[in-house]
Coordinates of C-alpha atoms and ligand atoms in Angstrom, one line a residue:
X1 CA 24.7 -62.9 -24.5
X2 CA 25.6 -65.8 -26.9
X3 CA 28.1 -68.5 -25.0
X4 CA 30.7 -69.5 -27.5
X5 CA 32.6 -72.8 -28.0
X6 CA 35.4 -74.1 -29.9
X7 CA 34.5 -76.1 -33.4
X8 CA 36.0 -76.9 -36.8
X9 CA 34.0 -74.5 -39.2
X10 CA 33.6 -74.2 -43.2
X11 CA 33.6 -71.1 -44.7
X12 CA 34.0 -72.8 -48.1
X13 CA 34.3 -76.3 -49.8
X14 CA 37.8 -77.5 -50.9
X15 CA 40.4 -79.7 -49.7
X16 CA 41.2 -80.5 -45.8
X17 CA 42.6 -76.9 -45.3
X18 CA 39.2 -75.3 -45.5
X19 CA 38.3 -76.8 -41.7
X20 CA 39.0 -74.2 -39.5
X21 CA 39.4 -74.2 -36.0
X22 CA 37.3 -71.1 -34.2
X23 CA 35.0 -69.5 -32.3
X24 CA 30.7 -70.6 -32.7
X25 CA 27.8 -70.4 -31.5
X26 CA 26.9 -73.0 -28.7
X27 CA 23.9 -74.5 -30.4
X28 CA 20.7 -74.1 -29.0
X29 CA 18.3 -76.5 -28.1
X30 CA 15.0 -77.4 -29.2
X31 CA 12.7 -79.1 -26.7
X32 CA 13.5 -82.7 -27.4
X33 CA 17.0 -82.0 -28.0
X34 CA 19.9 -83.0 -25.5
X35 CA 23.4 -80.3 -25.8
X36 CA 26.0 -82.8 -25.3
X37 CA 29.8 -81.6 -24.3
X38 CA 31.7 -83.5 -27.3
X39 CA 34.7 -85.0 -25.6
X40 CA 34.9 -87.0 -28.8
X41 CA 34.4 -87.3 -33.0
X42 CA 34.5 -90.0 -35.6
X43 CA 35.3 -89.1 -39.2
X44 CA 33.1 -90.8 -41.8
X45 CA 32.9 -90.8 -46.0
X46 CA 30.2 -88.2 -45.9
X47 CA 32.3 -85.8 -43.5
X48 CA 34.8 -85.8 -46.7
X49 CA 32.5 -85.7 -49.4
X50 CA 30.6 -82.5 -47.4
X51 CA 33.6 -81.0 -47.2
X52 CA 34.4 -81.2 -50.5
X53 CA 30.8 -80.5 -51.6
X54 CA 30.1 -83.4 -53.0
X55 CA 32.0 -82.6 -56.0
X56 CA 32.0 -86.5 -57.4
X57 CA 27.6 -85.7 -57.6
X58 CA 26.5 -84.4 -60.9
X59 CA 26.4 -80.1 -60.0
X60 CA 22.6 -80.6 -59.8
X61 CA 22.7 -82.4 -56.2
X62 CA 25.2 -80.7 -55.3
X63 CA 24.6 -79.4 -51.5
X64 CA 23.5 -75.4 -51.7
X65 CA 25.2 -74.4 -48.8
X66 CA 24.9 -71.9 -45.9
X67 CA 28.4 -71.4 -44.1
X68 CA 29.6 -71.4 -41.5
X69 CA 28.7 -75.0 -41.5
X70 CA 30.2 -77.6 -38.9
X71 CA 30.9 -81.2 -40.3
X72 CA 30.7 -84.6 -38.4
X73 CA 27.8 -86.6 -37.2
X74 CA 29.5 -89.1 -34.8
X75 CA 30.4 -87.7 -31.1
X76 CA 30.8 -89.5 -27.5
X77 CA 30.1 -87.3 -24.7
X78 CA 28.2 -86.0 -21.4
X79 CA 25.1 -84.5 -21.1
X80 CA 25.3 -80.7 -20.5
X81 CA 21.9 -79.6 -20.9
X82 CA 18.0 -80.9 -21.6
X83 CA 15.4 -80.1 -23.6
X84 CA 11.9 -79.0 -21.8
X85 CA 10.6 -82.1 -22.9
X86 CA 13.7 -84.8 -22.4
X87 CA 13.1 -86.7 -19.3
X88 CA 15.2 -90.1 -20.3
X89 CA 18.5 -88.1 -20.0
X90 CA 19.8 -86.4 -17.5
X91 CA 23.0 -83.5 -16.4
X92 CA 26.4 -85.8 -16.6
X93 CA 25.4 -88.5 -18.2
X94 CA 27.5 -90.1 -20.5
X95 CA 26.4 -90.8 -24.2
X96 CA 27.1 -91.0 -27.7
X97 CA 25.1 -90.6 -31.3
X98 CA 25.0 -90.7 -34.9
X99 CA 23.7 -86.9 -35.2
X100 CA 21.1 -86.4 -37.7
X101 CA 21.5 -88.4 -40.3
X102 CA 21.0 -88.4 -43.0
X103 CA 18.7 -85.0 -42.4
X104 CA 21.6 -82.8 -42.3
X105 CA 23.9 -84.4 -44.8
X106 CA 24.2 -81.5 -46.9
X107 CA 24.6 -79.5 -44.3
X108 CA 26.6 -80.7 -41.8
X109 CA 25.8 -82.3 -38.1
X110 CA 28.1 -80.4 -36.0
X111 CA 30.0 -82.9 -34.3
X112 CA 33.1 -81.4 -34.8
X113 CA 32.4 -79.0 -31.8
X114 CA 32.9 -78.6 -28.0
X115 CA 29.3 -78.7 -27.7
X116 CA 26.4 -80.5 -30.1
X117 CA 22.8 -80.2 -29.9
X118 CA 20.7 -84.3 -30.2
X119 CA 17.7 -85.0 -31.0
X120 CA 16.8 -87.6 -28.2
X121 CA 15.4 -90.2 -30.3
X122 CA 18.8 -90.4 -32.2
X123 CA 21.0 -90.9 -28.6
X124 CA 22.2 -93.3 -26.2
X125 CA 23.7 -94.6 -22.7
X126 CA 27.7 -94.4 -23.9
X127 CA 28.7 -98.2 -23.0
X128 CA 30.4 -97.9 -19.8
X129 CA 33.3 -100.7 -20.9
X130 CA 34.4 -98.6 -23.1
X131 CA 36.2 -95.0 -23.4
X132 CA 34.9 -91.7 -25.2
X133 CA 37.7 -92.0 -27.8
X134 CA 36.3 -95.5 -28.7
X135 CA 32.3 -94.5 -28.2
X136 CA 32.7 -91.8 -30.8
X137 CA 34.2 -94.0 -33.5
X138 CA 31.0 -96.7 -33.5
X139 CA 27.8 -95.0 -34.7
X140 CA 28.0 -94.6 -38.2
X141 CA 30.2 -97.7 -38.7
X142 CA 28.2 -99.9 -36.3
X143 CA 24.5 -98.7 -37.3
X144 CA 25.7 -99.2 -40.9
X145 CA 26.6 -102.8 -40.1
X146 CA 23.3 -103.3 -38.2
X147 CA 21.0 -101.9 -40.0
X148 CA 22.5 -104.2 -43.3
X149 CA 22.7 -107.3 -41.2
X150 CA 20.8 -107.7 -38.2
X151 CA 17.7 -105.0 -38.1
X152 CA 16.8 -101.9 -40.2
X153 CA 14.8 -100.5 -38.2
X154 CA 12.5 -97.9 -40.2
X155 CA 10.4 -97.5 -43.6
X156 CA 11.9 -94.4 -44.8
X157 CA 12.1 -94.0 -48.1
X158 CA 15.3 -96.3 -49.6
X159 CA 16.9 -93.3 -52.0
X160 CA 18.5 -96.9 -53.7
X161 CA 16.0 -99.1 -54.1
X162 CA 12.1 -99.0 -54.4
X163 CA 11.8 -101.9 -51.6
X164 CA 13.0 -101.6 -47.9
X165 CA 16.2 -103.2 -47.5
X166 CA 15.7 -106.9 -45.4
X167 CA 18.9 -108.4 -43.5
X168 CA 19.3 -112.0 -43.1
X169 CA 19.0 -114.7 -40.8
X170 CA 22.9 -115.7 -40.9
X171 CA 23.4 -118.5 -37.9
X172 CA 25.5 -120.9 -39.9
X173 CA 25.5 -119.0 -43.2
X174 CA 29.3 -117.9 -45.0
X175 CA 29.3 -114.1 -44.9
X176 CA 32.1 -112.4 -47.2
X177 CA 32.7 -109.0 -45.8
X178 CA 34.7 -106.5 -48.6
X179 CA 36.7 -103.7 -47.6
X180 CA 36.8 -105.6 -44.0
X181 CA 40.0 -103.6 -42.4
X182 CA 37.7 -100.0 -42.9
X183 CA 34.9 -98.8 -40.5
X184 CA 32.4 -100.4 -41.3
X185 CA 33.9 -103.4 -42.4
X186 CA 35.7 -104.5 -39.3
X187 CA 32.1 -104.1 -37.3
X188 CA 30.3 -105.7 -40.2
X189 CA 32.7 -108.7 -39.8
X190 CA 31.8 -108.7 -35.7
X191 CA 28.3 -108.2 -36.2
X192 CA 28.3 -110.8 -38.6
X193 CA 30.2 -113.5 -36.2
X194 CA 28.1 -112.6 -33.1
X195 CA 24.6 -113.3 -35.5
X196 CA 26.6 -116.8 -35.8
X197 CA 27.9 -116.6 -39.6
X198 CA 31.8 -117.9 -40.9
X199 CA 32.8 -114.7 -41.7
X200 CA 35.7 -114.4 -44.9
X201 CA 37.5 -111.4 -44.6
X202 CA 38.2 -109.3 -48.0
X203 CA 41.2 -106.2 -47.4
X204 CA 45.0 -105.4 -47.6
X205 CA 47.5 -107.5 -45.8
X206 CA 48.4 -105.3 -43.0
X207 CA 44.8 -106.0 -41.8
X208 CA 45.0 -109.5 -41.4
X209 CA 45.9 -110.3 -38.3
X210 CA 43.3 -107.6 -36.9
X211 CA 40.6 -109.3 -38.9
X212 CA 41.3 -113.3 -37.8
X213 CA 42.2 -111.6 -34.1
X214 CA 38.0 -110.3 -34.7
X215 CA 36.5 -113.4 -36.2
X216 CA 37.2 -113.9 -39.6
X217 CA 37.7 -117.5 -40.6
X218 CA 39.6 -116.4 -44.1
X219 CA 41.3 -113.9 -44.9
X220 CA 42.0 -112.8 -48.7
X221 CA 44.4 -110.1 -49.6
X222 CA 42.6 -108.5 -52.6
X223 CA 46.0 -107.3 -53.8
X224 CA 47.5 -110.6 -54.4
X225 CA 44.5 -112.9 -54.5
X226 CA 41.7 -113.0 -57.0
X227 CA 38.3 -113.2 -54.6
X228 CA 36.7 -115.2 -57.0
X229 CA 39.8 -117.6 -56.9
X230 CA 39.8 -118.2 -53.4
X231 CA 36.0 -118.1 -52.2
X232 CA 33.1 -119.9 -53.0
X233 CA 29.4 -120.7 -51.9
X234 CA 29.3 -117.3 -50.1
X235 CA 25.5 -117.0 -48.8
X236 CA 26.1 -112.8 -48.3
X237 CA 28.7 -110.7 -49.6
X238 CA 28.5 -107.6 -47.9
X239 CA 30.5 -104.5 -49.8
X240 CA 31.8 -101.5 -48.0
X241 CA 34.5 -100.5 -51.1
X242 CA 31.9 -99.9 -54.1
X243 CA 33.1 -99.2 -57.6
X244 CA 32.5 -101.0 -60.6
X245 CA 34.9 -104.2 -59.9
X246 CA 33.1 -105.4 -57.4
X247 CA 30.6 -107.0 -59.8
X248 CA 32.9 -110.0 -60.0
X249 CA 31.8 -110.8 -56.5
X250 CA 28.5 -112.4 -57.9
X251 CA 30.4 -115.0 -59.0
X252 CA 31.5 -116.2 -55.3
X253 CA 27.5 -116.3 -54.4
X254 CA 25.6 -119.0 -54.5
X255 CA 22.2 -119.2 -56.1
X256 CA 19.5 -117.3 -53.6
X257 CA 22.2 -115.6 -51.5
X258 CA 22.7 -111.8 -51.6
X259 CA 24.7 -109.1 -52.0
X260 CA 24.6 -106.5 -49.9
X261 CA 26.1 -103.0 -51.0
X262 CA 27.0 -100.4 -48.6
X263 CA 28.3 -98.2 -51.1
X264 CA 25.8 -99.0 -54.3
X265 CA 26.6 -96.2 -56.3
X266 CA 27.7 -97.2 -59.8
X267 CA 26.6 -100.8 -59.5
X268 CA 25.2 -102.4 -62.7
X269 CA 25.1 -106.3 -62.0
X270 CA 21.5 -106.1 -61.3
X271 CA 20.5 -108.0 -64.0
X272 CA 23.5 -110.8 -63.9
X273 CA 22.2 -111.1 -60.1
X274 CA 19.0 -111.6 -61.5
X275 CA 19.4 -114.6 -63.6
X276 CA 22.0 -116.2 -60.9
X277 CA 18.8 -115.7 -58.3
X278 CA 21.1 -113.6 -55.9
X279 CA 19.1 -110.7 -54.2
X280 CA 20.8 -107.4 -54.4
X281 CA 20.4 -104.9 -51.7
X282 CA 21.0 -101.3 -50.1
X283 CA 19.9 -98.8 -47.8
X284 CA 21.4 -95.2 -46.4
X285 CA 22.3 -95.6 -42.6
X286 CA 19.7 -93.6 -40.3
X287 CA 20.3 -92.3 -36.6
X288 CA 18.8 -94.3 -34.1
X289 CA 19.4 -94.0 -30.5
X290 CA 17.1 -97.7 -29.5
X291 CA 19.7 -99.4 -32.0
X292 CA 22.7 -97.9 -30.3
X293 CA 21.6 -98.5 -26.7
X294 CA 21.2 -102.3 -28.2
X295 CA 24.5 -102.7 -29.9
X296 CA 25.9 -101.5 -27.2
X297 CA 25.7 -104.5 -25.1
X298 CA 28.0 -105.6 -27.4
X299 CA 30.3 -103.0 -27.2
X300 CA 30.3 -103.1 -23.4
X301 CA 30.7 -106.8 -22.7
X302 CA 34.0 -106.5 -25.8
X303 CA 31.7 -108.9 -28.1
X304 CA 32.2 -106.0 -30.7
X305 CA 35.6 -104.0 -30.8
X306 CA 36.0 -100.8 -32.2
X307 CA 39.4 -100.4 -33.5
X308 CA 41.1 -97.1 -33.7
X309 CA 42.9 -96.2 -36.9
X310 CA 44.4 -92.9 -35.3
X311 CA 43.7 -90.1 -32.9
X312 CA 43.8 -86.2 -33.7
X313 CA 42.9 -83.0 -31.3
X314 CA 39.8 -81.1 -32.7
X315 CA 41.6 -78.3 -33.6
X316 CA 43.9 -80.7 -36.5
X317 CA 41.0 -81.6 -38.1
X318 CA 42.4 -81.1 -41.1
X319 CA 45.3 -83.4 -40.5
X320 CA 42.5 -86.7 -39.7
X321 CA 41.1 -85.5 -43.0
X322 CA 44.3 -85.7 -44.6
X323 CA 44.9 -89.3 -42.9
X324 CA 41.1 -90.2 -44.3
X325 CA 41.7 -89.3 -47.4
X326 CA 44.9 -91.3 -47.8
X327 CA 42.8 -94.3 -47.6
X328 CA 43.7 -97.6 -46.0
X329 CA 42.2 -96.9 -42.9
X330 CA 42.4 -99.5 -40.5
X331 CA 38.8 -99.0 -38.0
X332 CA 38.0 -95.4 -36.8
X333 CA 40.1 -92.2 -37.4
X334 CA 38.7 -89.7 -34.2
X335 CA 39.0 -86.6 -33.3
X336 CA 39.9 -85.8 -29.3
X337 CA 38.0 -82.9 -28.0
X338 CA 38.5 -82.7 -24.6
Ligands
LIG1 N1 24.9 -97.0 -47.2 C1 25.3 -96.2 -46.2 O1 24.4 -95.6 -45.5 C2 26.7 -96.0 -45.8 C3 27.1 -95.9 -44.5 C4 28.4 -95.8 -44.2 C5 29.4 -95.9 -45.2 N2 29.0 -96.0 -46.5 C6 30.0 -96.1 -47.6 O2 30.7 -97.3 -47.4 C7 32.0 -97.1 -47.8 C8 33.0 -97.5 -46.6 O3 32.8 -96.7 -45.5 P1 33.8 -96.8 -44.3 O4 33.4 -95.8 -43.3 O5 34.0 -98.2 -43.9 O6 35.2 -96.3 -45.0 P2 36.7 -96.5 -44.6 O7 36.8 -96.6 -43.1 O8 37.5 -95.5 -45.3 O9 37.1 -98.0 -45.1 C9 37.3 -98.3 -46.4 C10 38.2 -99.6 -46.4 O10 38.2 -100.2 -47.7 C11 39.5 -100.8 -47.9 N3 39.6 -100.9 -49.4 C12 39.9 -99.9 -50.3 N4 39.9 -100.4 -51.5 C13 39.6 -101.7 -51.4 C14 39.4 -102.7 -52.4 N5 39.6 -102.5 -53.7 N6 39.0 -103.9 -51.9 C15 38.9 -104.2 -50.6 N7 39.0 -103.2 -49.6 C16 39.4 -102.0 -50.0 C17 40.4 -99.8 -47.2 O11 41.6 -100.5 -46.7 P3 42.6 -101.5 -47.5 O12 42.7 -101.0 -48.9 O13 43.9 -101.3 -46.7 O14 42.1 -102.9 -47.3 C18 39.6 -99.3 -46.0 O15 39.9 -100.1 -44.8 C19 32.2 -95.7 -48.2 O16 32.0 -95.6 -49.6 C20 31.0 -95.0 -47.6 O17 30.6 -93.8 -48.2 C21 27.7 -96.1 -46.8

């Protein structure tokens, strides 16, 4: 007989009211796959744009999906069952992932679940200093931030740029970090601090005592202040807003830094960075359960913080969509399963 769980299912794409709270399938497990209890989720960008089918892509990318589908790629939680061939895990312990990615971004990871099926190359020891809640909301965020600053980690094919992305050594180097109060950014700002950089700080006021309270040196309200007006000599920007303004940042850069673009889509200041001798930069985030045991040191010994935007039970997933998608989210928005 097929055991059933509780998960947060698509039938359709559309707005948050098309996640619905139901009865699945437990997933089953392939032999190097771990089924991990969810106790809990992170949101991320691609959990929105998945549910929405990717509608800002041009209708030829567009995801051709098969529903049910069950979004969500970030989860903390304890091992309840092994693969024949998974001998580094065991029954009970406690871990979390980034879930296939970016394999099943068209289709969804099926985090948002009671139970989730892991490859065992993509998981890790949860760090014991830390709670579930918090656990869940670092893997996407934090390998984003590591794999742009401290180590990639692979040779996959970059879908951005023809050359594999290279972070930087940073011990004493200025590091501008843009959209600074969101996931990623408020790791990137850690991981930037810990590698030894002064760390400037680019968001919305309410952020800014979070972000001195983590590290940054300066803080610049983008919605008063003009970046370029009040930085200068930046060795890195790091951008994790995208869009078409943030061009202007190769202005604050000095000759031979680099610009490093989490979200690169629509960037056209290639050839401006060019003649100013400022290497631009990108790659897409990839699972990896080495990096997470790593980083998670970090997270253990409160070196790196993960901040918590806001807290919602599985079966409102469609509020902590609606809370996403209002933007100005300050760290992690996560989603309590047990
Ligand atoms: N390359 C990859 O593999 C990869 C991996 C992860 C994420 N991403 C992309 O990176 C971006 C950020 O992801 P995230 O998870 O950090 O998102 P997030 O948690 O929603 O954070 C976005 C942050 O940007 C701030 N922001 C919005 N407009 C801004 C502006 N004009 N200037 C400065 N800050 C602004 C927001 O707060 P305030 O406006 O209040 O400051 C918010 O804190 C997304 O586009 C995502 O798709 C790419």
């Amino acid at each position: 007989m097929t055991e059933m769980m509780k998960a947060v299912q698509l039938h359709e794409f559309g707005g948050p009211e098309v996640l619905l709270y139901e009865d699945a399938p437990r997933p089953t497990l392939a032999s190097d796959e771990v089924l991990v209890r969810v106790h809990a989720a992170s949101l991320n960008p691609p959990d929105l744009y998945l549910r929405d089918g990717y509608r800002a892509l041009p209708a030829e990318w567009r995801p051709n999906a098969t529903f049910p589908l069950i979004l969500g790629t970030d989860v903390s939680g304890v091992v309840a069952a092994v693969g024949d061939n998974v001998s580094q895990f065991a029954l009970g312990d406690e871990v979390y992932a980034m879930v296939r990615f970016p394999e099943d971004l068209m289709k969804g990871s099926g985090a948002y679940a009671e139970y989730v099926s892991v490859p065992v190359s993509e998981l890790a020891i949860k760090p014991a200093g830390i709670n579930h809640i918090q656990a869940a909301g670092a893997p996407m965020s934090l390998l984003t931030a590591w794999q742009f600053l401290v180590e990639l980690g692979h040779h996959a094919p970059n879908p951005f740029q023809s050359f594999d992305h290279a972070p930087r050594l940073l011990d004493g180097k200025t590091v501008l970090v843009n959209g600074a109060g969101g996931g990623v950014g408020h790791l990137a700002v850690q991981v930037a601090r810990w590698r030894g950089a002064r760390v400037i700080a680019v968001a919305s006021s309410k952020h800014e005592a979070l972000l001195r309270d983590l590290g940054a040196e300066q803080f610049v309200d983008y919605t008063t202040t003009s970046v370029e007006a009040a930085a200068t000599d930046v060795d890195l920007v790091i951008d994790a807003v995208g869009g078409p303004h943030i061009e202007s940042f190769l202005s604050v850069i000095k000759p031979g830094g680099a610009f490093f673009l989490v979200n690169p889509l629509g960037f056209s200041g290639h050839d401006a960075a060019a003649e100013r001798g400022i290497t631009v930069s990108s790659t897409q985030v990839r699972s990896n359960g080495a990096q997470l045991a790593e980083a998670g040191r970090l997270l253990n010994d409160g070196t790196i913080r993960v901040v918590i935007d806001s807290v919602y039970p599985l079966a409102e997933a469609s509020d902590a969509h609606r809370r996403a998608s209002r933007g100005s989210i300050q760290g992690k928005v996560v989603l309590s399963v047990v």
